[in-house]
Amino acid sequence: MLVAGTSDSAIMLEWAMGELMRNPSIMKKAQEEIRETVNGNTISDADIQNMHYLKMIVKETLRLHGPPFLIPRISRRDCVVDGYDIPAKTRILVNALACATDPDSWEDPESFIPERFENRYINYSGTDFEFIPFGSGRRVCPGITFGVGIIENALTTLLYHFDWELPHGLTPHELDLTEGTVLSTLPKHPIEVVPVIVSLET
Ligand code: HEM
């Protein structure tokens, strides 16, 4: 509970910031939406519910950088899936990340394009199998609402109060978003960003 509840959400936040730093036009659009929606210095849950672009950014981050493997399953009886014979008691590893980047399901799957969710209603509750960053079925993540809420809140706060720059004179295209190799896909190199204080009208 503690690891899943803290590290997964923090990792997704880091990926979201990394993708926004690499795609300044998406960052700008997100900040415009947030700064138009928030009134004053306090960001409310109601404000966040109206941030449709922010929600698409969170979805796209989960699609492109969600956990690769679900909790292993074991088949209870012999069965045939897609022409493959699966004997009883076979340990099955579902690669959720491969589903989320399958070119048969997603156009330009390796690119970060939040707008792809604009006219495609697809949810992460575990019934759309091309997008299962929280798993599916009986072992589905029980912290979906909490996890998404943490990411949305933290991202909104960071983008509302600050503008962001890359350190060491890096350009967006030079930002290294290579994945490391652990159970959750962490960035291989920590993503460094520099906050720039902005004065917002209240
Ligand atoms: C963005 C954040 C998160 C992501 C991407 C995520 C993803 C996942 C995934 C993929 C699974 C395996 C599901 C399956 O095999 O079908 C899982 C399980 C689990 N998650 Fe999350 N999770 C997140 C946040 C949280 C939070 C905030 C909590 C609790 C506070 C939490 C608690 C758990 C627990 C307890 C399980 C194990 C469920 C079981 O054993 O049946 N997760 N999570």
Short mmCIF file of C-alpha atoms and ligand atoms in Angstrom, two decimals:
data_model
loop_
_atom_site.label_atom_id
_atom_site.label_comp_id
_atom_site.label_asym_id
_atom_site.label_seq_id
_atom_site.Cartn_x
_atom_site.Cartn_y
_atom_site.Cartn_z
CA MET A 1 0.00 0.00 0.00
CA LEU A 2 2.70 2.48 1.03
CA VAL A 3 5.04 1.74 -1.86
CA ALA A 4 2.26 1.60 -4.45
CA GLY A 5 0.62 4.68 -2.99
CA THR A 6 3.71 6.85 -3.05
CA SER A 7 6.29 5.70 -5.58
CA ASP A 8 3.98 4.95 -8.53
CA SER A 9 2.29 8.34 -8.28
CA ALA A 10 5.65 10.11 -7.85
CA ILE A 11 7.13 8.26 -10.85
CA MET A 12 4.15 9.22 -13.02
CA LEU A 13 4.52 12.85 -11.93
CA GLU A 14 8.18 12.81 -12.93
CA TRP A 15 7.31 11.36 -16.34
CA ALA A 16 4.55 13.93 -16.85
CA MET A 17 6.95 16.78 -16.10
CA GLY A 18 9.57 15.22 -18.39
CA GLU A 19 7.13 14.93 -21.29
CA LEU A 20 5.89 18.50 -20.76
CA MET A 21 9.47 19.80 -20.75
CA ARG A 22 10.14 17.95 -23.99
CA ASN A 23 6.91 19.26 -25.55
CA PRO A 24 6.71 23.01 -24.76
CA SER A 25 3.54 23.55 -26.80
CA ILE A 26 1.72 20.96 -24.66
CA MET A 27 3.12 22.59 -21.50
CA LYS A 28 1.87 25.99 -22.69
CA LYS A 29 -1.62 24.67 -23.48
CA ALA A 30 -1.82 22.96 -20.07
CA GLN A 31 -0.70 26.07 -18.20
CA GLU A 32 -3.19 28.23 -20.10
CA GLU A 33 -6.02 25.89 -19.16
CA ILE A 34 -4.96 25.75 -15.51
CA ARG A 35 -4.40 29.49 -15.15
CA GLU A 36 -7.72 30.29 -16.82
CA THR A 37 -9.58 27.83 -14.59
CA VAL A 38 -8.08 28.59 -11.17
CA ASN A 39 -9.46 31.64 -9.46
CA GLY A 40 -7.16 33.00 -6.74
CA ASN A 41 -4.42 31.09 -5.04
CA THR A 42 -6.31 27.97 -4.00
CA ILE A 43 -6.76 25.11 -6.44
CA SER A 44 -10.00 23.27 -5.69
CA ASP A 45 -11.10 19.78 -6.72
CA ALA A 46 -13.92 21.43 -8.70
CA ASP A 47 -11.29 23.40 -10.68
CA ILE A 48 -9.44 20.19 -11.51
CA GLN A 49 -12.63 18.48 -12.70
CA ASN A 50 -12.88 21.22 -15.34
CA MET A 51 -9.31 20.73 -16.58
CA HIS A 52 -9.97 18.42 -19.51
CA TYR A 53 -6.58 18.90 -21.14
CA LEU A 54 -4.75 18.20 -17.87
CA LYS A 55 -6.70 14.95 -17.54
CA MET A 56 -5.68 13.96 -21.07
CA ILE A 57 -2.04 14.66 -20.17
CA VAL A 58 -2.31 12.37 -17.14
CA LYS A 59 -3.89 9.64 -19.27
CA GLU A 60 -1.21 9.96 -21.94
CA THR A 61 1.52 9.79 -19.27
CA LEU A 62 -0.04 6.60 -17.86
CA ARG A 63 -0.32 5.17 -21.37
CA LEU A 64 3.28 5.81 -22.34
CA HIS A 65 4.99 5.30 -18.99
CA GLY A 66 2.65 3.10 -16.95
CA PRO A 67 3.90 -0.02 -15.14
CA PRO A 68 5.02 -2.71 -17.61
CA PHE A 69 3.81 -5.81 -15.79
CA LEU A 70 0.69 -6.58 -13.83
CA ILE A 71 0.61 -8.87 -10.81
CA PRO A 72 1.32 -12.38 -12.22
CA ARG A 73 -1.74 -14.56 -12.81
CA ILE A 74 -2.04 -18.36 -12.90
CA SER A 75 -4.55 -20.08 -15.19
CA ARG A 76 -7.06 -22.18 -13.25
CA ARG A 77 -7.88 -24.59 -16.10
CA ASP A 78 -6.71 -25.51 -19.60
CA CYS A 79 -7.83 -22.88 -22.07
CA VAL A 80 -7.17 -21.55 -25.57
CA VAL A 81 -6.46 -17.85 -26.05
CA ASP A 82 -6.06 -16.49 -29.57
CA GLY A 83 -5.15 -19.98 -30.82
CA TYR A 84 -2.57 -20.59 -28.09
CA ASP A 85 -3.07 -23.58 -25.74
CA ILE A 86 -2.61 -22.43 -22.15
CA PRO A 87 -2.38 -25.40 -19.76
CA ALA A 88 -3.80 -25.12 -16.24
CA LYS A 89 -1.45 -23.59 -13.64
CA THR A 90 0.54 -21.60 -16.20
CA ARG A 91 2.02 -18.41 -14.75
CA ILE A 92 0.95 -15.50 -16.97
CA LEU A 93 2.69 -12.12 -17.14
CA VAL A 94 0.58 -9.42 -18.76
CA ASN A 95 2.66 -6.67 -20.34
CA ALA A 96 0.33 -3.69 -19.91
CA LEU A 97 2.85 -1.30 -21.44
CA ALA A 98 3.00 -3.36 -24.64
CA CYS A 99 -0.83 -3.18 -24.86
CA ALA A 100 -0.67 0.60 -24.37
CA THR A 101 1.86 1.04 -27.18
CA ASP A 102 0.48 -1.54 -29.62
CA PRO A 103 0.38 0.03 -33.12
CA ASP A 104 -2.78 -1.99 -33.86
CA SER A 105 -4.58 -0.04 -31.14
CA TRP A 106 -2.79 3.31 -31.13
CA GLU A 107 -1.75 5.66 -33.90
CA ASP A 108 1.85 6.87 -33.57
CA PRO A 109 2.06 4.95 -30.25
CA GLU A 110 5.51 6.12 -29.12
CA SER A 111 4.66 9.83 -29.33
CA PHE A 112 3.25 11.87 -26.45
CA ILE A 113 -0.06 13.20 -27.84
CA PRO A 114 -2.65 13.96 -25.11
CA GLU A 115 -5.15 15.04 -27.82
CA ARG A 116 -5.54 11.39 -28.84
CA PHE A 117 -8.01 11.06 -25.94
CA GLU A 118 -10.11 13.99 -27.11
CA ASN A 119 -12.51 12.02 -29.28
CA ARG A 120 -11.81 8.62 -27.84
CA TYR A 121 -13.51 7.82 -24.57
CA ILE A 122 -11.30 5.26 -22.97
CA ASN A 123 -10.86 4.76 -19.27
CA TYR A 124 -8.23 3.18 -17.05
CA SER A 125 -10.68 1.19 -14.92
CA GLY A 126 -9.57 -2.07 -16.52
CA THR A 127 -12.21 -2.77 -19.16
CA ASP A 128 -10.40 -1.26 -22.17
CA PHE A 129 -7.61 -3.77 -22.55
CA GLU A 130 -5.44 -1.53 -24.74
CA PHE A 131 -5.11 0.81 -21.74
CA ILE A 132 -4.70 -0.95 -18.38
CA PRO A 133 -2.07 1.04 -16.41
CA PHE A 134 -3.88 0.06 -13.19
CA GLY A 135 -4.42 -3.55 -14.19
CA SER A 136 -7.73 -5.28 -14.58
CA GLY A 137 -10.12 -7.71 -12.95
CA ARG A 138 -10.00 -8.89 -9.35
CA ARG A 139 -6.47 -7.68 -8.73
CA VAL A 140 -7.02 -4.25 -10.28
CA CYS A 141 -5.30 -1.43 -8.39
CA PRO A 142 -7.55 -0.34 -5.50
CA GLY A 143 -5.89 3.10 -5.48
CA ILE A 144 -6.89 4.35 -8.96
CA THR A 145 -8.87 7.38 -7.80
CA PHE A 146 -6.32 8.24 -5.13
CA GLY A 147 -3.35 7.79 -7.50
CA VAL A 148 -4.87 9.84 -10.32
CA GLY A 149 -5.95 12.49 -7.79
CA ILE A 150 -2.40 12.81 -6.45
CA ILE A 151 -0.95 13.24 -9.94
CA GLU A 152 -3.61 15.72 -11.07
CA ASN A 153 -3.29 17.80 -7.90
CA ALA A 154 0.50 17.86 -7.86
CA LEU A 155 0.81 18.58 -11.57
CA THR A 156 -1.77 21.38 -11.42
CA THR A 157 0.05 22.97 -8.48
CA LEU A 158 3.44 22.81 -10.20
CA LEU A 159 2.16 24.20 -13.48
CA TYR A 160 -0.02 26.90 -11.92
CA HIS A 161 2.57 28.46 -9.63
CA PHE A 162 5.72 28.13 -11.71
CA ASP A 163 7.05 28.26 -15.21
CA TRP A 164 9.73 25.65 -15.85
CA GLU A 165 13.09 25.61 -17.58
CA LEU A 166 15.64 22.93 -18.32
CA PRO A 167 19.00 23.17 -16.54
CA HIS A 168 22.48 23.39 -18.09
CA GLY A 169 21.16 25.09 -21.28
CA LEU A 170 19.47 21.87 -22.46
CA THR A 171 16.97 22.16 -25.30
CA PRO A 172 13.71 20.16 -25.11
CA HIS A 173 14.94 17.66 -27.70
CA GLU A 174 18.12 17.01 -25.71
CA LEU A 175 16.17 15.97 -22.61
CA ASP A 176 16.89 12.29 -22.00
CA LEU A 177 13.68 10.38 -21.31
CA THR A 178 15.22 6.92 -21.63
CA GLU A 179 13.53 4.34 -19.42
CA GLY A 180 15.46 2.49 -16.76
CA THR A 181 14.81 -1.17 -16.15
CA VAL A 182 12.97 -1.83 -12.91
CA LEU A 183 9.47 -3.07 -12.13
CA SER A 184 7.96 0.39 -12.54
CA THR A 185 9.48 2.17 -15.53
CA LEU A 186 11.59 4.84 -13.87
CA PRO A 187 13.50 7.32 -16.01
CA LYS A 188 17.06 6.02 -16.43
CA HIS A 189 18.40 9.46 -15.46
CA PRO A 190 16.47 11.64 -12.98
CA ILE A 191 14.65 14.44 -14.84
CA GLU A 192 15.97 17.82 -13.66
CA VAL A 193 13.85 20.96 -14.09
CA VAL A 194 14.21 24.52 -12.80
CA PRO A 195 11.20 26.41 -11.37
CA VAL A 196 10.72 30.03 -12.39
CA ILE A 197 8.52 32.09 -10.07
CA VAL A 198 5.63 33.80 -11.87
CA SER A 199 3.38 36.55 -10.56
CA LEU A 200 -0.25 35.66 -11.16
CA GLU A 201 -3.16 38.02 -10.85
CA THR A 202 -5.40 37.01 -7.93
C1 HEM B 1 -0.36 6.30 -10.65
C2 HEM B 1 -0.38 5.54 -9.59
C3 HEM B 1 -0.57 4.04 -9.60
C4 HEM B 1 -0.38 3.12 -10.60
C5 HEM B 1 0.09 3.36 -12.04
C6 HEM B 1 -0.72 1.82 -10.05
C7 HEM B 1 -0.69 0.63 -10.77
C8 HEM B 1 -1.00 -0.61 -10.24
C9 HEM B 1 -1.00 -1.85 -10.97
C10 HEM B 1 -0.66 -2.01 -12.45
C11 HEM B 1 -1.34 -2.83 -10.11
C12 HEM B 1 -1.50 -4.32 -10.47
C13 HEM B 1 -2.95 -4.57 -10.93
C14 HEM B 1 -3.17 -5.90 -11.64
O1 HEM B 1 -2.29 -6.76 -11.64
O2 HEM B 1 -4.28 -6.09 -12.22
C15 HEM B 1 -1.54 -2.23 -8.81
C16 HEM B 1 -1.87 -2.91 -7.68
C17 HEM B 1 -2.03 -2.33 -6.44
N1 HEM B 1 -2.05 -0.98 -6.16
FE1 HEM B 1 -1.71 0.51 -7.47
N2 HEM B 1 -1.12 1.99 -8.75
C18 HEM B 1 -1.03 3.33 -8.43
C19 HEM B 1 -1.38 3.93 -7.24
C20 HEM B 1 -1.79 3.26 -6.11
C21 HEM B 1 -2.21 3.88 -4.88
C22 HEM B 1 -2.29 5.38 -4.67
C23 HEM B 1 -2.48 2.87 -4.00
C24 HEM B 1 -2.95 2.92 -2.57
C25 HEM B 1 -2.95 3.97 -1.82
C26 HEM B 1 -2.25 1.62 -4.69
C27 HEM B 1 -2.39 0.38 -4.13
C28 HEM B 1 -2.27 -0.82 -4.80
C29 HEM B 1 -2.39 -2.13 -4.17
C30 HEM B 1 -2.63 -2.41 -2.69
C31 HEM B 1 -2.26 -3.08 -5.20
C32 HEM B 1 -2.31 -4.61 -5.09
C33 HEM B 1 -3.72 -5.11 -5.36
C34 HEM B 1 -3.81 -6.64 -5.21
O3 HEM B 1 -2.87 -7.25 -4.70
O4 HEM B 1 -4.84 -7.24 -5.61
N3 HEM B 1 -1.85 1.89 -5.97
N4 HEM B 1 -1.35 -0.87 -8.91
#
